[in-house]
């Protein structure tokens, strides 16, 4: 039965989506209204008030950072704030979704979800393939900017066959491999479960999962689909994925590629539990769809396409919900199901109606990502404020955030900080490298850093990924405060001084270009006084810009 | 295990700081928080210097020599204990050292073993255990100290084997317990201001403080408090003379010569300076001990810089009265195969401990001497990773049974309850 639905579903996917528009249940505003009705009903039932709507400046900065990974420039901010268009929020959402920065940003986001950043301390970040990983991010960026439907995009990742140079998505299997850098079926299974299905299969890798219903045979049953996937990777530039089903020889390994070294004698369509496992090593497990039926007749053909069809099918209960929930969590720092990759009966969604509504809409639209995002972003729930008066009960504020009655205050990511500082300082390269060549070595932490982006990540990346937790510590703030390229005001101040502007205009420009708002009267007076008391205008405005990029407000999404 | 008497006061200060009280009360920037009174109370908590030999050093070419081994053995300051002939200076301080020759840890994959020997737990998918350095920072670190309590120092490499370096992650203990990384002992602390007492910098900080105070009122969230606290600590550090701890050039030429001119020696000297200033945990790593071609040729030249640096670290700490409160650990993620040291070997290998008031001048455990694979089997007192971690915690006055709440409210003890401290050492 399963194979029937997957076959039909796949046909539906490859047929040009002529039906897509007709299938749309709703436009963005209607979806947004239905989200709000559902969320607000629960708030009312819980007698929990919602925060007021975010003001225009808050909305502006929030949506720029959330959708494009950067703040608006001073002139973009001014033009939005001064616009009297009645529908300017909707127009901005559309404008940003259509900008190339949208795809670039989510390309980086997915790159990091697939291969969480390590601290790139070495030329090549230890064994982390930074350059190759970036290629994967760029590939994702192109897909997102073309608004490639999510099912087709994932199908393309999962069924890739070829080399990194032609198919950047070939890197997927290498990046999600084991710690040793050798791609293995287990790593692919964990990643597919977590990233595309919202299922935490990993505990069952070594034993039956006591907290979930997964048996060890479920994990390895899914891993069996990857057993003929030969992925090679030299850790740097060369990666390839080949389906070896029915082939005698392995992938053409160029250079000193690492490749899978499996001598599994289990019959096709099954896999042997490796010796590293806690229990049952050596047992042969028959292929089985995650949380689904056993693999039957398909065992006589390459297995990855079979699994991929099953995963991206509209009838798969996990695929659409997992994406919707992940994107919801991206905006609200909390999924409707939490952890976001732990869908199971014992872990019910907080707002089932919202999850079902969005998942159904996503499927009906042909897995149209921008359509889904529009629906969420138009909702009042996305456009709520997060500031409060000082007397507010902190516990109540937390509860509001957890119930989507208040937008969470979030720390911007390292990538967002990099892009935003470039704009604020008008320094498109933002090259902070300072390693003394005399102290550099070929290997280790004093290796010359490859490029400006790697250096920035070395200075500001941390291993944590919860945006509501502040990650930066002493080293990051020492860099932000004292690095000569960050404390000198950049080209922004030089340009403004040349333009012969009034001090108030310069101060306003600096606020717009950093905090995406105009200064309050108090701030404007304070800034003017600061500049007047400075050794000269350049010193004064440089100090003002330094102050602005060191503000909490600059580092946060309000 | 009772906590030192000074702790309640410290905890209270921390609470005040995290509640933002101190920030708001003493803006601009609460340098007053660094209370010298506490540091002078004399009962400083235990500190630790971990000398991490990345890749897995050969025990038979270092601290567990065998009769028919590739290197000879020499007697030491402790009758009956012999170590490798290329460690003459270490042989003279053996009375300050305890060798554990019966490490039996079972994990032979580099990265999994690095994780295991840094956290005390086997690596599992989807869960991150905090590293011992982060735990020590959390338990023994002084949040009022200007210095970060956990610092790592890269002491270089001599080849690229051994795979990816493990990096200490605080996980559920919080970002403030993440290590500050020193890339090179000669570079020291990066991004210090040219002049921390600069008037212009002070003016900027004062302007910033006014805006920050207003923002904290409008956004009274832990995120904003965390940012302001971390920022305050950075300002305090750069204005404090604690930063001089990162500068080893101010030490006497004679002492610098004794530590040696290799990066490892400089890193050991920096570690002593940081411990002196109240840091809790210093990890020095040297990479390249994955000697698959055989250990003899590779290990011998390393002894030239390792031996004087380690021995000098011990005697220097001792002469300053710091050895009793400082635990020194020398280890890698596993040992190497018997005789030639070619393979990864986790069944029977050696770690070295010194200081921290341990009963030193002894050897714990024994490997065999009779079989064909001499030294390949533990014949007395196997020590597991949980046992080893219980021992480290005991030595650092950290309660191994203390539980933290990981994601999903999952209770996690500091050490796997199966572990039992090596009682002979206490």
XYZ file of C-alpha atoms in Angstrom, chain A:
558
model
C 0.000 0.000 0.000
C 2.814 2.308 0.896
C 4.587 1.768 -2.334
C 1.391 2.647 -4.145
C 1.024 5.955 -2.444
C 4.650 6.798 -2.857
C 4.551 6.039 -6.552
C 1.487 8.167 -7.143
C 2.821 10.903 -4.967
C 6.041 11.060 -6.831
C 4.226 11.364 -10.145
C 2.433 14.295 -8.657
C 5.732 15.851 -7.797
C 7.383 15.569 -11.176
C 4.375 16.648 -13.183
C 4.692 20.407 -13.680
C 2.741 22.081 -10.964
C -0.035 23.426 -13.139
C -2.505 22.729 -10.400
C -0.569 24.548 -7.742
C -2.446 27.837 -7.753
C -5.769 26.110 -7.979
C -4.931 24.043 -4.954
C -4.156 27.018 -2.758
C -6.606 27.008 0.054
C -6.003 30.573 0.991
C -3.989 33.679 0.410
C -1.457 34.843 2.955
C -3.842 37.134 4.800
C -6.405 34.432 5.236
C -3.823 31.947 6.509
C -2.538 34.600 8.874
C -6.038 35.246 10.192
C -6.604 31.588 10.810
C -3.311 31.315 12.682
C -4.266 34.297 14.829
C -7.748 33.012 15.581
C -6.287 29.735 16.749
C -3.478 31.216 18.827
C -5.699 33.884 20.361
C -8.406 31.379 21.276
C -5.903 29.485 23.352
C -4.614 32.679 24.955
C -8.147 33.615 25.880
C -8.789 30.166 27.318
C -5.653 30.533 29.398
C -6.568 34.078 30.318
C -3.248 35.354 29.016
C -3.111 38.771 27.394
C -1.044 39.376 24.289
C 1.591 42.058 23.782
C 0.716 45.055 21.645
C 1.693 45.195 17.986
C 5.333 45.975 17.275
C 5.881 49.509 16.071
C 7.106 50.135 12.536
C 10.777 50.392 13.479
C 10.648 47.145 15.421
C 8.866 45.342 12.597
C 11.293 46.746 10.040
C 14.443 45.591 11.775
C 12.939 42.265 12.805
C 11.811 41.266 9.339
C 15.024 42.371 7.662
C 17.073 40.249 10.056
C 14.685 37.272 10.094
C 14.229 37.115 6.320
C 17.467 38.453 4.866
C 19.931 38.003 7.722
C 20.929 41.637 7.846
C 19.725 45.011 9.074
C 18.359 47.562 6.600
C 20.689 50.315 5.463
C 20.043 53.790 6.804
C 18.278 54.819 3.629
C 16.177 51.627 3.468
C 15.144 52.246 7.065
C 14.290 55.884 6.451
C 12.297 55.149 3.334
C 10.221 52.483 5.086
C 9.631 54.558 8.210
C 8.637 57.606 6.133
C 6.360 55.702 3.801
C 2.703 56.484 4.247
C 1.553 53.469 2.290
C -1.331 51.810 4.076
C -0.119 48.316 3.279
C 3.573 48.849 3.793
C 4.233 45.802 5.989
C 2.825 43.419 3.374
C 4.784 45.190 0.654
C 7.999 44.892 2.634
C 7.418 41.173 3.230
C 7.006 40.646 -0.524
C 9.962 42.841 -1.356
C 12.283 40.962 0.986
C 11.057 37.520 -0.089
C 11.842 38.550 -3.672
C 15.332 39.834 -2.813
C 18.371 37.585 -3.392
C 19.358 38.135 0.234
C 16.390 36.002 1.264
C 17.790 32.873 -0.388
C 21.344 33.684 0.611
C 20.302 33.933 4.210
C 18.293 30.718 4.340
C 21.044 28.973 2.379
C 23.405 29.778 5.241
C 20.795 28.768 7.781
C 20.300 25.341 6.191
C 24.023 24.939 5.682
C 24.463 25.345 9.438
C 21.514 23.090 10.239
C 23.092 20.361 8.137
C 26.648 20.971 9.309
C 26.654 22.926 12.578
C 29.537 25.331 12.592
C 32.623 24.426 14.478
C 35.023 27.061 15.534
C 37.132 27.374 12.395
C 40.424 27.844 14.131
C 42.575 26.235 11.532
C 43.103 27.004 7.898
C 40.499 24.477 7.113
C 38.804 24.430 10.486
C 40.251 21.127 11.569
C 38.449 18.553 9.543
C 35.575 20.864 8.849
C 35.255 21.382 5.116
C 34.451 25.072 5.240
C 34.848 25.847 1.551
C 32.830 22.838 0.441
C 30.149 23.483 3.051
C 29.771 26.998 1.767
C 29.188 25.601 -1.697
C 26.317 23.615 -0.309
C 24.961 26.790 1.294
C 25.153 28.599 -2.026
C 23.314 25.745 -3.721
C 20.560 25.957 -1.118
C 20.469 29.734 -1.628
C 19.792 29.272 -5.333
C 17.023 26.799 -4.616
C 15.372 29.115 -2.121
C 15.627 32.118 -4.413
C 13.996 30.149 -7.222
C 11.426 29.080 -4.656
C 12.052 25.455 -5.563
C 9.286 23.440 -3.892
C 10.531 21.816 -0.708
C 9.635 18.293 -1.814
C 11.621 18.586 -5.031
C 14.524 20.201 -3.242
C 14.741 17.435 -0.641
C 14.291 14.759 -3.311
C 17.220 16.239 -5.155
C 19.395 16.163 -2.026
C 18.481 12.622 -1.116
C 18.861 11.079 -4.572
C 21.974 12.955 -5.666
C 24.449 10.955 -7.696
C 27.657 12.586 -8.835
C 30.426 14.891 -7.754
C 30.516 18.008 -5.652
C 31.688 20.158 -8.536
C 28.513 19.473 -10.533
C 26.118 18.698 -7.688
C 26.901 20.656 -4.529
C 24.160 18.768 -2.734
C 26.397 15.707 -3.008
C 28.095 17.050 0.077
C 25.046 16.283 2.191
C 25.974 12.646 2.724
C 29.552 13.549 3.562
C 28.615 16.218 6.078
C 26.135 14.126 7.978
C 28.480 11.136 8.177
C 30.147 9.923 11.303
C 32.699 11.737 13.414
C 35.550 10.099 11.605
C 34.639 11.936 8.426
C 33.696 8.741 6.664
C 30.068 8.922 5.551
C 28.038 6.039 6.884
C 24.405 4.961 6.640
C 23.894 5.764 10.321
C 24.766 9.426 9.890
C 22.444 9.806 6.911
C 19.637 8.155 8.860
C 20.048 10.462 11.861
C 20.143 13.537 9.635
C 17.184 12.590 7.486
C 15.150 11.870 10.615
C 16.065 15.128 12.296
C 16.109 17.511 9.343
C 13.330 16.286 7.084
C 10.987 14.185 9.206
C 11.155 15.679 12.671
C 12.043 12.310 14.108
C 14.803 11.665 16.618
C 15.931 8.251 15.518
C 19.451 8.558 16.871
C 18.949 7.012 20.318
C 17.817 3.828 18.622
C 21.106 3.578 16.769
C 22.661 1.716 19.681
C 19.676 0.308 21.580
C 15.884 0.392 21.670
C 14.896 3.944 22.630
C 13.304 3.821 26.085
C 11.702 7.258 25.682
C 10.259 6.749 22.236
C 8.744 3.847 20.420
C 11.756 3.368 18.166
C 13.353 -0.023 18.234
C 16.934 -0.481 17.206
C 15.538 -2.327 14.214
C 13.625 0.837 13.202
C 16.845 2.825 13.046
C 18.803 0.242 11.117
C 15.764 -0.571 8.990
C 15.899 3.036 7.785
C 19.682 2.928 7.490
C 19.326 -0.014 5.110
C 18.158 2.433 2.436
C 21.612 4.011 2.435
C 23.643 0.859 2.469
C 24.501 1.041 -1.225
C 25.208 4.743 -1.081
C 28.906 5.201 -1.494
C 29.960 8.671 -0.479
C 33.543 9.802 -0.799
C 35.071 12.930 0.559
C 38.622 14.170 0.840
C 37.652 16.557 3.623
C 38.195 19.566 1.424
C 37.337 19.849 -2.224
C 36.236 16.537 -3.581
C 33.080 14.703 -2.689
C 30.940 12.311 -4.642
C 27.940 10.134 -4.092
C 27.366 6.965 -6.080
C 24.698 4.379 -5.867
C 26.569 1.068 -5.968
C 23.509 -1.091 -6.162
C 24.331 -3.978 -8.455
C 27.741 -2.534 -9.298
C 30.921 -4.369 -8.594
C 33.312 -1.466 -8.316
C 33.105 1.536 -6.103
C 33.085 5.223 -6.828
C 35.978 6.681 -8.689
C 37.879 8.060 -5.746
C 40.016 10.919 -6.881
C 42.854 12.212 -4.745
C 43.041 10.757 -1.290
C 39.332 10.622 -0.776
C 37.939 8.964 2.271
C 35.169 6.668 1.326
C 32.810 4.276 2.886
C 34.443 1.034 3.743
C 31.592 -1.327 4.248
C 31.823 -4.958 3.480
C 28.261 -5.737 4.348
C 27.297 -9.242 3.322
C 23.652 -8.780 4.234
C 21.239 -9.310 1.329
C 20.054 -6.338 -0.687
C 17.447 -4.290 1.093
C 18.921 -5.042 4.502
C 21.908 -4.036 6.582
C 24.181 -5.476 9.250
C 24.357 -3.621 12.589
C 28.025 -2.641 12.887
C 30.297 -3.696 15.700
C 30.457 -0.210 17.227
C 26.852 -0.523 18.343
C 26.031 -1.246 21.986
C 23.789 -4.203 21.362
C 22.927 -6.623 18.578
C 25.998 -5.924 16.500
C 26.145 -8.327 13.625
C 22.387 -8.705 13.380
C 20.937 -8.331 9.885
C 18.032 -5.884 9.747
C 15.561 -5.731 6.893
C 14.825 -2.356 5.325
C 11.852 -0.513 6.780
C 10.489 2.989 6.215
C 10.883 5.234 9.282
C 7.673 4.860 11.279
C 6.258 3.002 8.296
C 5.990 -0.325 6.585
C 8.655 -2.847 5.714
C 10.487 -2.586 2.446
C 9.296 -5.334 0.149
C 9.582 -5.643 -3.605
C 11.602 -2.466 -3.964
C 14.595 -4.291 -2.548
C 15.600 -5.236 -6.063
C 16.345 -1.689 -7.156
C 18.427 1.237 -5.924
C 16.950 2.119 -2.582
C 17.573 5.808 -2.080
C 14.976 6.960 -4.632
C 12.475 4.632 -2.988
C 13.064 6.226 0.388
C 13.130 9.745 -1.071
C 9.760 9.219 -2.743
C 8.307 8.023 0.523
C 9.768 10.974 2.447
C 8.566 13.771 0.169
C 5.135 12.321 -0.504
C 2.200 14.571 0.479
C 0.813 11.528 2.201
C 3.811 11.307 4.495
C 2.508 12.630 7.805
C 5.925 13.861 8.951
C 7.474 15.670 6.011
C 5.281 18.793 5.824
C 4.811 19.066 9.587
C 8.543 18.832 10.228
C 9.272 21.745 7.868
C 6.423 23.901 9.132
C 7.459 23.309 12.713
C 11.126 24.039 11.972
C 10.288 27.330 10.288
C 7.910 28.292 13.078
C 10.692 27.602 15.546
C 13.111 29.635 13.448
C 10.938 32.721 13.940
C 9.602 32.132 17.438
C 12.584 30.219 18.933
C 10.088 27.586 19.936
C 8.358 25.054 17.766
C 4.758 23.984 17.995
C 6.360 20.636 18.793
C 9.502 20.750 20.944
C 12.222 19.691 20.503
C 11.505 20.415 16.866
C 12.756 17.009 15.729
C 10.860 14.969 18.283
C 7.432 14.272 16.807
C 5.826 11.379 18.675
C 2.536 10.585 20.364
C 3.902 11.312 23.855
C 5.061 14.753 22.801
C 1.962 16.503 21.472
C 1.985 19.890 19.726
C 1.089 22.941 21.797
C -1.150 24.296 19.016
C -2.267 21.300 16.924
C -4.687 23.339 14.826
C -1.963 25.777 13.751
C 0.384 22.929 12.890
C -2.266 21.124 10.860
C -3.409 24.300 9.141
C 0.104 25.230 8.040
C 1.090 21.693 7.082
C -2.059 21.281 4.975
C -1.519 24.667 3.357
C 2.107 23.817 2.641
C 1.125 20.560 0.960
C -1.768 22.113 -0.953
C 0.506 24.835 -2.298
C 2.898 22.241 -3.690
C 5.377 22.758 -0.854
C 5.705 26.455 -1.717
C 8.079 27.826 0.933
C 7.455 31.521 0.275
C 3.718 30.909 0.466
C 4.125 29.331 3.879
C 6.386 32.134 5.135
C 3.983 34.812 3.885
C 1.192 33.245 5.893
C 3.242 33.219 9.082
C 4.714 36.703 8.619
C 1.372 38.369 7.960
C 0.002 37.042 11.215
C -0.389 39.326 14.217
C 1.467 36.659 16.182
C 4.620 37.474 14.203
C 4.086 41.214 14.445
C 3.810 41.524 18.205
C 6.065 43.705 20.330
C 8.466 42.390 22.922
C 9.360 45.404 25.031
C 7.516 45.861 28.288
C 7.175 48.330 31.078
C 9.623 47.842 33.938
C 6.891 46.784 36.360
C 5.782 43.786 34.313
C 5.964 40.399 36.001
C 8.980 38.580 34.482
C 7.294 35.198 34.795
C 4.280 36.473 32.916
C 6.549 37.804 30.159
C 8.209 34.417 29.748
C 4.835 32.718 29.662
C 3.669 35.124 26.982
C 6.694 34.355 24.837
C 6.156 30.620 25.241
C 2.503 30.986 24.268
C 3.276 33.154 21.210
C 1.592 36.128 22.874
C 4.826 38.108 22.735
C 7.607 38.030 20.182
C 10.825 36.644 21.668
C 13.863 38.837 22.046
C 16.578 37.034 20.078
C 20.322 37.246 19.748
C 21.365 37.737 16.122
C 23.412 34.945 14.604
C 27.081 35.234 13.741
C 26.197 35.519 10.063
C 23.668 38.260 10.783
C 26.259 40.142 12.823
C 28.789 39.859 9.983
C 26.338 41.126 7.353
C 24.988 43.862 9.620
C 28.384 45.194 10.647
C 29.385 45.371 6.985
C 26.404 47.638 6.362
C 26.740 49.710 9.521
C 30.446 50.363 8.927
C 30.141 50.489 5.118
C 32.961 47.968 4.969
C 31.948 45.297 2.433
C 34.970 43.088 3.176
C 35.131 43.429 6.949
C 38.463 41.648 7.006
C 39.503 41.384 10.648
C 42.485 39.114 10.155
C 45.494 40.141 12.194
C 47.638 37.027 12.604
C 51.275 37.966 12.707
C 52.903 35.997 9.860
C 55.915 35.448 12.091
C 53.756 33.502 14.524
C 51.741 31.556 12.012
C 52.160 27.876 11.336
C 50.862 25.382 8.869
C 48.669 23.633 11.359
C 46.983 24.420 14.622
C 45.278 27.495 15.980
C 47.784 29.937 14.569
C 47.321 28.852 10.996
C 46.666 31.856 8.771
C 42.903 32.155 8.433
C 41.617 31.541 4.915
C 39.431 34.600 4.430
C 37.562 37.400 6.167
C 34.433 35.331 6.715
C 36.353 32.542 8.435
C 38.133 35.049 10.631
C 34.827 36.610 11.623
C 33.426 33.241 12.554
C 36.551 32.437 14.514
C 36.075 35.630 16.502
C 32.315 35.493 16.985
C 31.059 31.948 16.486
C 30.062 29.881 19.475
C 28.761 26.357 19.648
C 25.363 27.153 21.048
C 22.333 27.547 18.882
C 19.565 28.837 21.156
C 18.882 32.411 20.097
C 17.323 33.283 23.439
C 20.536 32.455 25.253
C 23.311 35.003 25.117
C 26.367 33.296 23.723
C 29.036 35.906 23.527
C 31.637 36.171 26.222
C 34.814 38.064 26.957
C 36.696 37.269 23.721
C 33.804 38.396 21.523
C 33.332 41.649 23.388
C 37.040 42.385 23.443
C 36.961 42.049 19.663
C 33.807 44.124 19.263
C 35.155 46.879 21.497
C 38.811 46.965 20.586
C 39.445 45.522 17.173
C 40.938 48.433 15.215
C 38.609 47.873 12.264
C 35.522 47.856 14.465
C 36.389 50.735 16.743
C 37.444 53.197 14.084
C 34.044 54.061 12.647
C 34.680 52.592 9.210
C 33.894 54.440 6.048
C 30.464 55.501 7.233
C 31.700 58.447 9.252
C 34.146 59.534 6.552
C 31.362 59.612 3.994
C 28.952 61.499 6.230
C 31.582 64.106 7.072
C 32.199 64.695 3.375
C 28.518 65.245 2.734
C 28.496 68.373 4.827
C 25.412 67.461 6.841
C 24.003 69.044 9.973
C 25.054 67.236 13.165
C 21.456 66.189 13.793
C 21.296 64.574 10.348
C 24.529 62.702 10.916
C 23.373 61.460 14.303
C 20.054 60.374 12.798
C 21.854 58.574 9.989
C 24.066 56.680 12.421
C 21.044 55.542 14.429
C 19.136 54.480 11.310
C 22.146 52.589 9.972
C 22.653 50.581 13.169
C 19.481 50.381 15.255
C 17.158 50.944 12.247
C 15.314 53.744 14.012
C 15.697 57.447 14.710
C 17.134 58.509 18.060
C 14.758 59.591 20.776
C 14.983 63.224 21.816
C 17.044 62.217 24.851
C 19.395 60.110 22.731
C 19.782 62.842 20.133
C 20.667 65.421 22.777
C 23.059 63.039 24.470
C 24.758 62.256 21.160
C 25.030 65.916 20.178
C 26.625 66.722 23.524
C 29.020 63.792 23.157
C 30.144 64.994 19.748
C 30.531 68.593 20.898
C 32.704 67.540 23.811
C 34.898 65.417 21.560
C 38.318 66.354 20.268
C 36.729 66.868 16.867
C 33.715 65.752 14.834
C 35.466 62.679 13.448
C 36.415 61.480 16.928
C 32.910 62.225 18.132
C 30.985 60.432 15.382
C 33.375 57.488 15.484
C 32.677 57.198 19.187
C 28.952 57.431 18.587
C 29.034 54.680 15.973
C 31.178 52.548 18.289
C 28.613 53.028 21.036
C 25.777 51.994 18.713
C 27.336 48.722 17.556
C 28.126 47.808 21.150
C 24.544 48.365 22.277
C 22.465 45.349 23.319
C 19.889 46.651 20.896
C 22.305 46.195 17.995
C 23.015 42.577 18.900
C 19.379 41.619 19.358
C 16.283 41.177 17.270
C 13.461 42.970 19.010
